[in-house]
CSV table of C-alpha atoms and ligand atoms in Angstrom, one decimal:
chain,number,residue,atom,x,y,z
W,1,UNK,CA,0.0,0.0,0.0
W,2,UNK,CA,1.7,3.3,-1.2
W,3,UNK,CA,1.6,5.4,1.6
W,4,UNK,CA,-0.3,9.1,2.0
W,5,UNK,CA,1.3,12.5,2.1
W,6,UNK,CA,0.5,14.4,5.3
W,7,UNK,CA,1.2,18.3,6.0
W,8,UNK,CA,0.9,20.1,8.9
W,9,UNK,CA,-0.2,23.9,9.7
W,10,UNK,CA,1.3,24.9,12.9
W,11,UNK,CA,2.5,22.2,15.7
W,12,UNK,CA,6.1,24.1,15.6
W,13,UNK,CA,8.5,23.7,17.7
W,14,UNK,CA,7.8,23.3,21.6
W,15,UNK,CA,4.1,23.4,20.8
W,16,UNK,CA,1.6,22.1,22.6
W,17,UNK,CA,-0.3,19.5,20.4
W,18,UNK,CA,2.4,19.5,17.2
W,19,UNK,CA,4.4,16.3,18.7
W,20,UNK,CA,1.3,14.6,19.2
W,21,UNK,CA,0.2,14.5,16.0
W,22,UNK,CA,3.6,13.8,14.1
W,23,UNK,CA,3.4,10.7,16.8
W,24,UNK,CA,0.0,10.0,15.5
W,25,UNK,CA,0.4,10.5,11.8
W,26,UNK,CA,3.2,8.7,11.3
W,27,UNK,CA,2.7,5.7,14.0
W,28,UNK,CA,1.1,3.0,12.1
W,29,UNK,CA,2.5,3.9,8.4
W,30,UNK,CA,-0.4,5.4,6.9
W,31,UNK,CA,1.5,8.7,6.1
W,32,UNK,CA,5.0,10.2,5.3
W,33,UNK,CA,5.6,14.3,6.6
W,34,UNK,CA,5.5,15.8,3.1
W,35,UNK,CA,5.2,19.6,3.8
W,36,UNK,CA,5.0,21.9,6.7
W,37,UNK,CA,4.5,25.9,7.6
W,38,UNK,CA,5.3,24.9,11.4
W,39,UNK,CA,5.2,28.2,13.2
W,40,UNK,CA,4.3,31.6,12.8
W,41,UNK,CA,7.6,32.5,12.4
W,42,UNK,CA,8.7,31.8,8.5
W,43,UNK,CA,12.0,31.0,9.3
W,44,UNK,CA,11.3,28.9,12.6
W,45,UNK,CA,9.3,27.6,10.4
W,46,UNK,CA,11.0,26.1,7.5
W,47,UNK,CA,14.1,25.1,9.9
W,48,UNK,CA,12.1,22.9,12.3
W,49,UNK,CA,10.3,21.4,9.0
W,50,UNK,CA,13.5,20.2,7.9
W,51,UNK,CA,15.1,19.3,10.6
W,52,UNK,CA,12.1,17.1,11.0
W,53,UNK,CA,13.2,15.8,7.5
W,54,UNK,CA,10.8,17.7,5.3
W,55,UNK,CA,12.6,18.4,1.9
W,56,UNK,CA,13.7,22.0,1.8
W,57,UNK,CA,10.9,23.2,-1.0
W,58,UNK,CA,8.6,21.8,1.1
W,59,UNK,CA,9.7,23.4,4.3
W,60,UNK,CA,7.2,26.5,4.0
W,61,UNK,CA,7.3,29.8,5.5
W,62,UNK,CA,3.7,30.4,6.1
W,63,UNK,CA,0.2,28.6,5.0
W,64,UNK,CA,-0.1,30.8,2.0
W,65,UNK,CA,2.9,29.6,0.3
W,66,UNK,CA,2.5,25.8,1.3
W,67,UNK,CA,-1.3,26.2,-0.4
W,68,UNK,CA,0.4,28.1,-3.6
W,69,UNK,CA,3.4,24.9,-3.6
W,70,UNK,CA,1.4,22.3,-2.6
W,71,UNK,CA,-1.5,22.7,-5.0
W,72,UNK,CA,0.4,22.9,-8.1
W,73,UNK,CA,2.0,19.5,-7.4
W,74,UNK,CA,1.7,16.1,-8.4
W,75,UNK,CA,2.6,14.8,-5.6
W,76,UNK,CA,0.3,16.9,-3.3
W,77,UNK,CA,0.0,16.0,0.7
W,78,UNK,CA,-3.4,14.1,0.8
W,79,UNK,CA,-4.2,15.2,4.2
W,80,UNK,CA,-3.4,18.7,5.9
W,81,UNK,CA,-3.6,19.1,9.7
W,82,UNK,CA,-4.3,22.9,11.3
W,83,UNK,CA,-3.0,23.0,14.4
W,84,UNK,CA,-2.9,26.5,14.6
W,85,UNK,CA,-4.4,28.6,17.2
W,86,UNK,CA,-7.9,29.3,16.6
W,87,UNK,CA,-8.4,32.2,15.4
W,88,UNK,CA,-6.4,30.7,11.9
W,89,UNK,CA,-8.5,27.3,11.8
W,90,UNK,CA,-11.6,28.7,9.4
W,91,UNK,CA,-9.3,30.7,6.7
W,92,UNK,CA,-6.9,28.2,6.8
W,93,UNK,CA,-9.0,24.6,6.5
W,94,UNK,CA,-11.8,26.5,4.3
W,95,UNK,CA,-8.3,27.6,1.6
W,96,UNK,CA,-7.4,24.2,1.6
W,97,UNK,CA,-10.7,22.6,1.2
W,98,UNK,CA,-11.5,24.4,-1.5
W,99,UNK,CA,-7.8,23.6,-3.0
W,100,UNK,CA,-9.0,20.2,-3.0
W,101,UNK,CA,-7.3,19.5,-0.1
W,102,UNK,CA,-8.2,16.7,2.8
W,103,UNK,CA,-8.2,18.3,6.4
W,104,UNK,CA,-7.8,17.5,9.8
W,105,UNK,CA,-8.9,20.6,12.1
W,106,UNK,CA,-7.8,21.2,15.6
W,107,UNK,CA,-11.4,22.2,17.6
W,108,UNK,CA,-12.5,24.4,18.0
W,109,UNK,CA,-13.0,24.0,13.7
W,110,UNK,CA,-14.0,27.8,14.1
W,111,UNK,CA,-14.5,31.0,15.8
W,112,UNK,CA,-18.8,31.6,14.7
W,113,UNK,CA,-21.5,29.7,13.9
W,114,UNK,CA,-21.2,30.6,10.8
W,115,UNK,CA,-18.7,30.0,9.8
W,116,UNK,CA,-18.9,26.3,11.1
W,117,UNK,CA,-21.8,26.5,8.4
W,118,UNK,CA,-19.5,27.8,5.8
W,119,UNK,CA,-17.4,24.6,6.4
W,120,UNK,CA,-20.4,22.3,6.0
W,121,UNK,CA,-21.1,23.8,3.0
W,122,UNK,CA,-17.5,23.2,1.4
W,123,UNK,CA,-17.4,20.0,2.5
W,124,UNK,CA,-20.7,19.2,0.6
W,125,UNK,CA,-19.6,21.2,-2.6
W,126,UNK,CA,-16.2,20.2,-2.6
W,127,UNK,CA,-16.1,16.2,-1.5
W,128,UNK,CA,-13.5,16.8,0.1
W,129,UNK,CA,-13.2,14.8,4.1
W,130,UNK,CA,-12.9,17.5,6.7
W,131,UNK,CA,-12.4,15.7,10.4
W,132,UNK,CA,-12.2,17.6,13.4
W,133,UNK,CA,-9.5,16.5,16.1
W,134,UNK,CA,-12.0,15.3,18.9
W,135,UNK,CA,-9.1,12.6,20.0
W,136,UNK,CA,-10.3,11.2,23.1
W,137,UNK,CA,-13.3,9.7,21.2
W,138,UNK,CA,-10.5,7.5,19.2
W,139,UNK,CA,-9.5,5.6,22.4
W,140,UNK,CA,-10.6,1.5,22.2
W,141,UNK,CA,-12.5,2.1,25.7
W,142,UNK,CA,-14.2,5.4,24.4
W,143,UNK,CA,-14.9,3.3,21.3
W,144,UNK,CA,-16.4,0.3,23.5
W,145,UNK,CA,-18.2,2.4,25.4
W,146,UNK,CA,-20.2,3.8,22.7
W,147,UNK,CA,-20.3,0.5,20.9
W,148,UNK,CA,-22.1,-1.1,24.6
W,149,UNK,CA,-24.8,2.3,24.2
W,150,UNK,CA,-25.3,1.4,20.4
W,151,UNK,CA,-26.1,-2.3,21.4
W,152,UNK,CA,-28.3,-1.5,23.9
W,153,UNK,CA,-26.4,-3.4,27.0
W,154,UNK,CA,-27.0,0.5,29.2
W,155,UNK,CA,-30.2,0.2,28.3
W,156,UNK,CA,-32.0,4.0,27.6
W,157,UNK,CA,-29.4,6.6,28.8
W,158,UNK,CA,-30.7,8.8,31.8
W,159,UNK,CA,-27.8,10.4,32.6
W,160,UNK,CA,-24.2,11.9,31.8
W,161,UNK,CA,-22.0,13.6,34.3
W,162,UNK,CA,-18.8,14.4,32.7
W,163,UNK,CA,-16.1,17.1,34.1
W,164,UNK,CA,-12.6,18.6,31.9
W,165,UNK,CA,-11.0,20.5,34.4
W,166,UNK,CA,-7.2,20.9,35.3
W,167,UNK,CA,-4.8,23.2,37.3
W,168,UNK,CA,-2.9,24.3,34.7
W,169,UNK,CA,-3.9,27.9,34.1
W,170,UNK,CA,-4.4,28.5,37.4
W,171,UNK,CA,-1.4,30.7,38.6
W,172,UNK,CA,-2.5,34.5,38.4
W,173,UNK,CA,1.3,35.3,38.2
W,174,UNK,CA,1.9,33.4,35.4
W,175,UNK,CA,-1.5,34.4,33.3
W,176,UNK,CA,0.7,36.7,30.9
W,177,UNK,CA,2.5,33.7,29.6
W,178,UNK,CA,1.8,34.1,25.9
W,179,UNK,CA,1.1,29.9,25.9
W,180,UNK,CA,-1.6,30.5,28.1
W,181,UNK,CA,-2.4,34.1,27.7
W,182,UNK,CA,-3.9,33.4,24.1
W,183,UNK,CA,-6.3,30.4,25.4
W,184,UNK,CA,-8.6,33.6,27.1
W,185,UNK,CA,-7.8,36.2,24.8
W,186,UNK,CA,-11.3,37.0,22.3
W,187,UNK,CA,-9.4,38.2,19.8
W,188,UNK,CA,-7.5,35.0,19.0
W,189,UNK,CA,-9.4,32.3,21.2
W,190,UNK,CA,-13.2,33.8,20.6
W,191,UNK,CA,-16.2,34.8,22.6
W,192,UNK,CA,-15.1,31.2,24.7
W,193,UNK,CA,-12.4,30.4,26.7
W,194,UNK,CA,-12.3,27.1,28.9
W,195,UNK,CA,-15.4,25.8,27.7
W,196,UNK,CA,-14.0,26.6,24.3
W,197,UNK,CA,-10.6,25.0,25.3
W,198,UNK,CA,-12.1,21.8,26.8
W,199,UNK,CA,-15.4,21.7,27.6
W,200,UNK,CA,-16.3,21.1,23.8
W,201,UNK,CA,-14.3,17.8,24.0
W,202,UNK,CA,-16.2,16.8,27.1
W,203,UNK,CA,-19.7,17.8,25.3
W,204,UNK,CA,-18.7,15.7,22.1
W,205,UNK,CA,-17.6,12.6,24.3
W,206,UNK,CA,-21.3,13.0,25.7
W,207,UNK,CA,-22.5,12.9,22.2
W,208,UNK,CA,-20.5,10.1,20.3
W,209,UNK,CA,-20.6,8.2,23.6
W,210,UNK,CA,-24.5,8.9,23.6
W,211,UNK,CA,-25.2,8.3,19.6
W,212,UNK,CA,-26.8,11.3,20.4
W,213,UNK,CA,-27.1,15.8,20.3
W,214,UNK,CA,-26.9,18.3,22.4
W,215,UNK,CA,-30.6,20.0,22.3
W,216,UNK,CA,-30.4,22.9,24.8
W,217,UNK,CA,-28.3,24.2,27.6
W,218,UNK,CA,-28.1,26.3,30.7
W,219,UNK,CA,-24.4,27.7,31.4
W,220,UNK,CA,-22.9,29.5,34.4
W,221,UNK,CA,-19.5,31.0,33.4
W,222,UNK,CA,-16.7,32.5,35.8
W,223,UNK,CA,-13.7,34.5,35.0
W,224,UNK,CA,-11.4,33.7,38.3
W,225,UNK,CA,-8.2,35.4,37.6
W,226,UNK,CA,-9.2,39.1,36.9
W,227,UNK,CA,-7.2,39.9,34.4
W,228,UNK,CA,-9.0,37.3,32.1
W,229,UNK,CA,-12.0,38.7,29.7
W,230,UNK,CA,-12.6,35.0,29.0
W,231,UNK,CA,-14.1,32.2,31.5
W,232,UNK,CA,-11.7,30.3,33.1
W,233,UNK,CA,-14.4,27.7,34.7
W,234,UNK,CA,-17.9,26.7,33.5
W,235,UNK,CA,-20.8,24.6,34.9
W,236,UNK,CA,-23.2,23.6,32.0
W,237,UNK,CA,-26.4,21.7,32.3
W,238,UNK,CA,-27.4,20.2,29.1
W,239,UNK,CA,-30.6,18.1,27.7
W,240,UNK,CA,-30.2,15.8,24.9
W,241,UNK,CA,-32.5,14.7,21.8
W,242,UNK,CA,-33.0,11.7,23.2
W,243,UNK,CA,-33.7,12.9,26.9
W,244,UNK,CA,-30.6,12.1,28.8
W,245,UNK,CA,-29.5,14.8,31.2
W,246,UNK,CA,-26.3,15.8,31.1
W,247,UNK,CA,-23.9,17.5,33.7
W,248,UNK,CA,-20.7,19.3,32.7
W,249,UNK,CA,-17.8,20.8,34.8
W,250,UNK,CA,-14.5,22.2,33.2
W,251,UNK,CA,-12.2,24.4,34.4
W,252,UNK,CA,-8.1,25.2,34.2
W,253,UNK,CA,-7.8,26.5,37.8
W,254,UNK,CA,-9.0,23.4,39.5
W,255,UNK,CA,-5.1,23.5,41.0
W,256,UNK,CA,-4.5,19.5,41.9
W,257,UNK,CA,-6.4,18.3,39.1
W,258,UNK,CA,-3.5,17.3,35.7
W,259,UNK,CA,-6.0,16.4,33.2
W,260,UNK,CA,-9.0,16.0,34.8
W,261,UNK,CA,-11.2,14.3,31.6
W,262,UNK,CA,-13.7,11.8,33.1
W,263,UNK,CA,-16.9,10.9,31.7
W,264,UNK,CA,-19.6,8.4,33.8
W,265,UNK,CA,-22.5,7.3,31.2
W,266,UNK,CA,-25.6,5.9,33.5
W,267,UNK,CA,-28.4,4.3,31.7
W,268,UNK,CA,-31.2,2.0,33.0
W,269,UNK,CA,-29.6,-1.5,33.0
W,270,UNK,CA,-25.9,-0.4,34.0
W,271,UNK,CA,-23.3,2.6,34.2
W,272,UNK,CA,-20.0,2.9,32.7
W,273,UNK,CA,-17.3,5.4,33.9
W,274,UNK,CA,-13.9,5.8,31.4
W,275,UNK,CA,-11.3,9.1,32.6
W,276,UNK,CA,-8.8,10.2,30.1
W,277,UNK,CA,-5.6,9.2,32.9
W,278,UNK,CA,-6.5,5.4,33.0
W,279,UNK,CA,-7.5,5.5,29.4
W,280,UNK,CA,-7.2,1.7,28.7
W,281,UNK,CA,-9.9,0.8,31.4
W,282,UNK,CA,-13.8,1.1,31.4
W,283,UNK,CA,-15.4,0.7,34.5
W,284,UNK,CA,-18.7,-1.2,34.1
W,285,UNK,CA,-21.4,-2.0,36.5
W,286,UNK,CA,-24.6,-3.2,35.8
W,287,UNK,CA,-27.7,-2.8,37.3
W,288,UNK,CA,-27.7,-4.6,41.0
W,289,UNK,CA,-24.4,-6.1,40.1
W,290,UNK,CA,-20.7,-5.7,40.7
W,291,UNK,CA,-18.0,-3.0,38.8
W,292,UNK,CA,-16.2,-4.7,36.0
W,293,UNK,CA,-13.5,-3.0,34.3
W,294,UNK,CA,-12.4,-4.0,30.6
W,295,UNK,CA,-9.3,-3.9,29.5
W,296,UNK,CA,-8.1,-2.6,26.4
W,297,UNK,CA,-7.0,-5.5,24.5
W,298,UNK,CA,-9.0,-7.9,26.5
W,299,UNK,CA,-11.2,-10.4,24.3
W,300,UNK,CA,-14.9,-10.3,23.5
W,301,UNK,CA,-14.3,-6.2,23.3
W,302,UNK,CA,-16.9,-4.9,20.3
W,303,UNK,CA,-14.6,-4.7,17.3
W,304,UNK,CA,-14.2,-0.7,16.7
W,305,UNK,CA,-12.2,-1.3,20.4
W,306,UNK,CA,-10.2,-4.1,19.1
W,307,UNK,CA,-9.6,-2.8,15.8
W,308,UNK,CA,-8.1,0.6,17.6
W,309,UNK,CA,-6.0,-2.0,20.1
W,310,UNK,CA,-2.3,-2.2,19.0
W,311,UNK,CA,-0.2,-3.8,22.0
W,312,UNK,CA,-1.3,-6.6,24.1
W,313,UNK,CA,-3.2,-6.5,27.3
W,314,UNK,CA,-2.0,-4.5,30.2
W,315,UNK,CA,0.8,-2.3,28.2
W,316,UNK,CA,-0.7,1.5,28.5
W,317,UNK,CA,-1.5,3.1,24.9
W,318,UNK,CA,-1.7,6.6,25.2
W,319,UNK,CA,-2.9,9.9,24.2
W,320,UNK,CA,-0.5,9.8,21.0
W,321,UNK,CA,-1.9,6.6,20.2
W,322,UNK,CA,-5.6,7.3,20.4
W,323,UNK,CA,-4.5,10.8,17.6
W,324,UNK,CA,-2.8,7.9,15.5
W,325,UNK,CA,-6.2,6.3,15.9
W,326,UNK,CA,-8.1,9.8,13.9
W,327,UNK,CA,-4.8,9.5,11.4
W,328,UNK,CA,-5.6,5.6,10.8
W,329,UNK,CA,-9.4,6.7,10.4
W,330,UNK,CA,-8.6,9.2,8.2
W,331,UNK,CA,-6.3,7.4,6.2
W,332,UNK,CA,-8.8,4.5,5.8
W,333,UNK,CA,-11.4,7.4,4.5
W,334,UNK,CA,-8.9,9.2,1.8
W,335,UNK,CA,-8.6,5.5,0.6
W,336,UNK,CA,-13.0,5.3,0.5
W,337,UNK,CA,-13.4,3.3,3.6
W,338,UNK,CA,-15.6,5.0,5.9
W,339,UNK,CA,-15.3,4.2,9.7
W,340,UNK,CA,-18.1,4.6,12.4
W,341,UNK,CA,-17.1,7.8,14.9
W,342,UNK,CA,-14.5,9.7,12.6
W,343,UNK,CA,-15.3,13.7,13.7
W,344,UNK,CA,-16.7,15.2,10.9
W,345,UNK,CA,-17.1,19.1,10.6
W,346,UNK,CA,-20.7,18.8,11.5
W,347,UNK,CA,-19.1,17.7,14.9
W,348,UNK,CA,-17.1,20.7,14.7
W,349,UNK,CA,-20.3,23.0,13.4
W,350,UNK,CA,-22.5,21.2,16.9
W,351,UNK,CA,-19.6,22.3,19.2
W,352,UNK,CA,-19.6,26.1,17.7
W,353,UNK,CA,-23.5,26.1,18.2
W,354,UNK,CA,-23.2,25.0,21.6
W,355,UNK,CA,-19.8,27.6,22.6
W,356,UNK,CA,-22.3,30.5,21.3
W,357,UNK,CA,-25.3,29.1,23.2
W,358,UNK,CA,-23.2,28.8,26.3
W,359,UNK,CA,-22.0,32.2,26.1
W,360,UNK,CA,-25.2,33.6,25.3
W,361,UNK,CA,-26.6,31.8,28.3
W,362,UNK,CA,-24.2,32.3,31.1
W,363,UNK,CA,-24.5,36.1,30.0
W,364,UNK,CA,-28.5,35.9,30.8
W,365,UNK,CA,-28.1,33.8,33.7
W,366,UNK,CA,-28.2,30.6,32.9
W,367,UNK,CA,-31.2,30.9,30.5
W,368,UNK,CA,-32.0,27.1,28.9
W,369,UNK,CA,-30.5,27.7,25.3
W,370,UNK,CA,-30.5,26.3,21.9
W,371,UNK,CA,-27.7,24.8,21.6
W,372,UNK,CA,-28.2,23.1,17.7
W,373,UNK,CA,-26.9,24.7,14.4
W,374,UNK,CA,-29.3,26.8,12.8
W,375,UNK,CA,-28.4,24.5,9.7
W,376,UNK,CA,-29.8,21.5,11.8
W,377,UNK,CA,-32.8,22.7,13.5
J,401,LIG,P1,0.6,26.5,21.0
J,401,LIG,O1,0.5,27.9,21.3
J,401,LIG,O2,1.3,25.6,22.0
J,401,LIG,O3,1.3,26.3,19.6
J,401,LIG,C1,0.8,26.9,18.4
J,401,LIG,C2,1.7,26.6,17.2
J,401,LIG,O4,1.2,27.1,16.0
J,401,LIG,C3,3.1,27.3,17.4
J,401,LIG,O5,4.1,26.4,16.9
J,401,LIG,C4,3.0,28.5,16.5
J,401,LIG,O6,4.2,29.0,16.1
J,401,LIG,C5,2.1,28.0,15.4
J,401,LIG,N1,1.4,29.0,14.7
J,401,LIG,C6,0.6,30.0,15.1
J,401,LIG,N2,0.1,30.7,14.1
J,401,LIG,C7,0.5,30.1,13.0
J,401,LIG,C8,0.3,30.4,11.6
J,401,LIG,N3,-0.5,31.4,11.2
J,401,LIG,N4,0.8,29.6,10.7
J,401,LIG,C9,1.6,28.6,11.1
J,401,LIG,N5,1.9,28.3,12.4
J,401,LIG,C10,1.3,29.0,13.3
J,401,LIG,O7,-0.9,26.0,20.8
J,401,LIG,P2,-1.4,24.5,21.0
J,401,LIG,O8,-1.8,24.3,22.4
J,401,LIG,O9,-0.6,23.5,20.3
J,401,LIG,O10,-2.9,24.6,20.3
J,401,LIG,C11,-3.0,24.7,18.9
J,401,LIG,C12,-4.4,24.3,18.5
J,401,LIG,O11,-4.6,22.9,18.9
J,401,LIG,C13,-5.5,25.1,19.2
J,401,LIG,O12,-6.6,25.3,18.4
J,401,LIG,C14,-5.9,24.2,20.4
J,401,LIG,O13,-7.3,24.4,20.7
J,401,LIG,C15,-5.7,22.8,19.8
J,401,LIG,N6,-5.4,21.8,20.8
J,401,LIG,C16,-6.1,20.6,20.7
J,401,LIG,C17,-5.9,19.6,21.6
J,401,LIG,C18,-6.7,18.3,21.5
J,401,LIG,O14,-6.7,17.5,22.4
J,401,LIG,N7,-7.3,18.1,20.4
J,401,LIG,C19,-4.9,19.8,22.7
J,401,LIG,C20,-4.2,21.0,22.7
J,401,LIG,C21,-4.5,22.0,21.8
């Protein structure tokens, strides 16, 4: 199988979430590093692009020039990856879309509604795949646990209580940092910060883990450091299509908490609990009966969890893993074979819906909100 082309926007050097997706790209084989524009700095740039082995006239000072390159070659990168800060993800996957170009879109995919709309349209005139880089839903247990909810074994699903908070931004002396500084700055972040941050992956777990949509929400935002416009901790109560009620917490000055992404599922016949630090267990209990926990790796799991299980039993497989687990589902789409639980732009359109309906409802006191995409009302 000849292997696919990958380029990435962004991800330079001592970034955040750049290693994690050259780890996941390239970890099963799918894709060779083609092309970059790394950083925001040209010259950065094109010198960590090579040094990461990316032929020189593919080592490109910004996204403008690797679009103009890229496009007019024969051997064009199949799949770009944005993993710019926000503020760049709409001009920059919506240029490339329309090139023709397959994307991968850090969340949040946009800033507006809007223009979450705008991207569902292009991906409907052009053909072209457009994922969105909701990774935690590629771990095998996040995988079983939605594939035990489609099967019916919870039964109907009352219930989802699901927190994504950490300590991390919590230091008021250290809020000028320009790493975190950005994360609550409107101009380049949007009218959301934590919940924008994190909250939208624990409101998309709820959903793939569910099968099912956010309808309406009530939010209650806080700013705790003062120099911060943006919230830096939200509670938001949330009612899906379906019924279940859900609870969300997130916040990045919950000081003592590292990554603090849990998720407990409770339905009528049993409850399942999976948290992003022991990512290859699943606790299960069923009604009246003892916890279980399943293993990744562990036989009899449903097969989207097996297929996305590399290494045997008992050896940890981590958060790069579960980002090679988007590239492997990706690379399986570019090639026409289309997994269950890729996230799509739509994904990315529901989570922009639901920032703006949080914001708007934390701002009138926790009204209950519509929280859908005028596109899919
Ligand atoms: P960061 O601030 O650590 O790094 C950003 C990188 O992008 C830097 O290398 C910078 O030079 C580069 N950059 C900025 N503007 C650019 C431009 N116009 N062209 C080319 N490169 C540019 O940010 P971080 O934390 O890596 O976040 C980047 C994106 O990834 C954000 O949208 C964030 O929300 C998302 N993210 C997603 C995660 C996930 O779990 N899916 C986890 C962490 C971040």
């Amino acid at each position: 199988m000849t292997k696919l082309k990958w380029g990435m926007i962004g991800g330079g050097e001592g970034s955040q979430i750049g290693p994690a997706h050259r780890l996941g790209a390239l970890a099963d084989g799918h894709f060779e590093f083609a092309a970059g524009a790394l950083d925001h700095r040209p010259d950065a740039g094109r010198d960590y692009a090579k040094r990461l082995g990316i032929a020189a006239d593919r080592a490109y000072g910004d996204w403008t020039e690797m679009l103009a390159g890229e496009r007019g070659r024969a051997d064009r990168v199949d799949l770009v990856t944005v993993a710019t800060p926000n503020a760049t993800h709409f001009e920059i996957t919506k240029a490339f879309l329309e090139a023709g170009f397959n994307v991968l879109c850090e969340k949040p995919m946009t800033m507006t509604v809007e223009e979450g709309e705008e991207i569902v349209r292009v991906v409907k005139a052009t053909g072209r795949i457009c994922a969105v880089n909701y990774c935690y839903s590629a771990y095998p247990m996040v995988r079983q646990a939605r594939a035990m909810v489609k099967a019916g074994e919870m039964g109907r699903i009352r219930l989802i209580v699901t927190n994504f908070s950490h300590g991390h931004h919590g230091d008021a002396a250290n809020a000028d940092n320009p790493r975190v500084r950005w994360r609550y700055d409107p101009a380049v972040a949007g009218v959301s910060g934590q919940f924008a941050d994190c909250g939208i992956h624990a409101l998309h777990m709820a959903s793939f883990i569910c099968n099912d949509e956010v309808e309406t929400l009530s939010a209650d935002f806080a700013s705790t450091i003062a120099s911060r416009t943006l919230e830096d901790d939200a509670m938001v109560n949330f009612r899906m299509a379906g019924g279940t009620v859900g609870r969300l917490w997130t916040s990045s000055v919950a000081i003592g908490r590292q990554h603090g992404f849990d998720i407990q599922v409770f339905g009528e016949t049993g409850g399942l609990r999976w948290a992003s630090e022991q990512p290859n267990q699943l606790m299960y209990t069923p009604v009246n009966g003892r916890t279980q926990i399943i293993e990744k790796g562990e036989s009899g799991l449903h097969a989207d969890a097996q297929r996305l299980s590399r290494v045997s039993i008992a050896h940890p497989e981590g958060f790069p893993l579960a980002v090679a687990n988007i590239y492997c589902d990706l690379a399986d789409a570019i090639r026409g074979e289309v997994r269950d639980g890729l996230p799509r732009a739509e994904d990315g359109l529901r989570s922009m819906a639901a920032v703006h309906a949080a914001v708007a409802s934390a701002k009138a006191g926790g009204l209950w909100t519509d929280a859908r995409p005028p596109l899919f009302r």
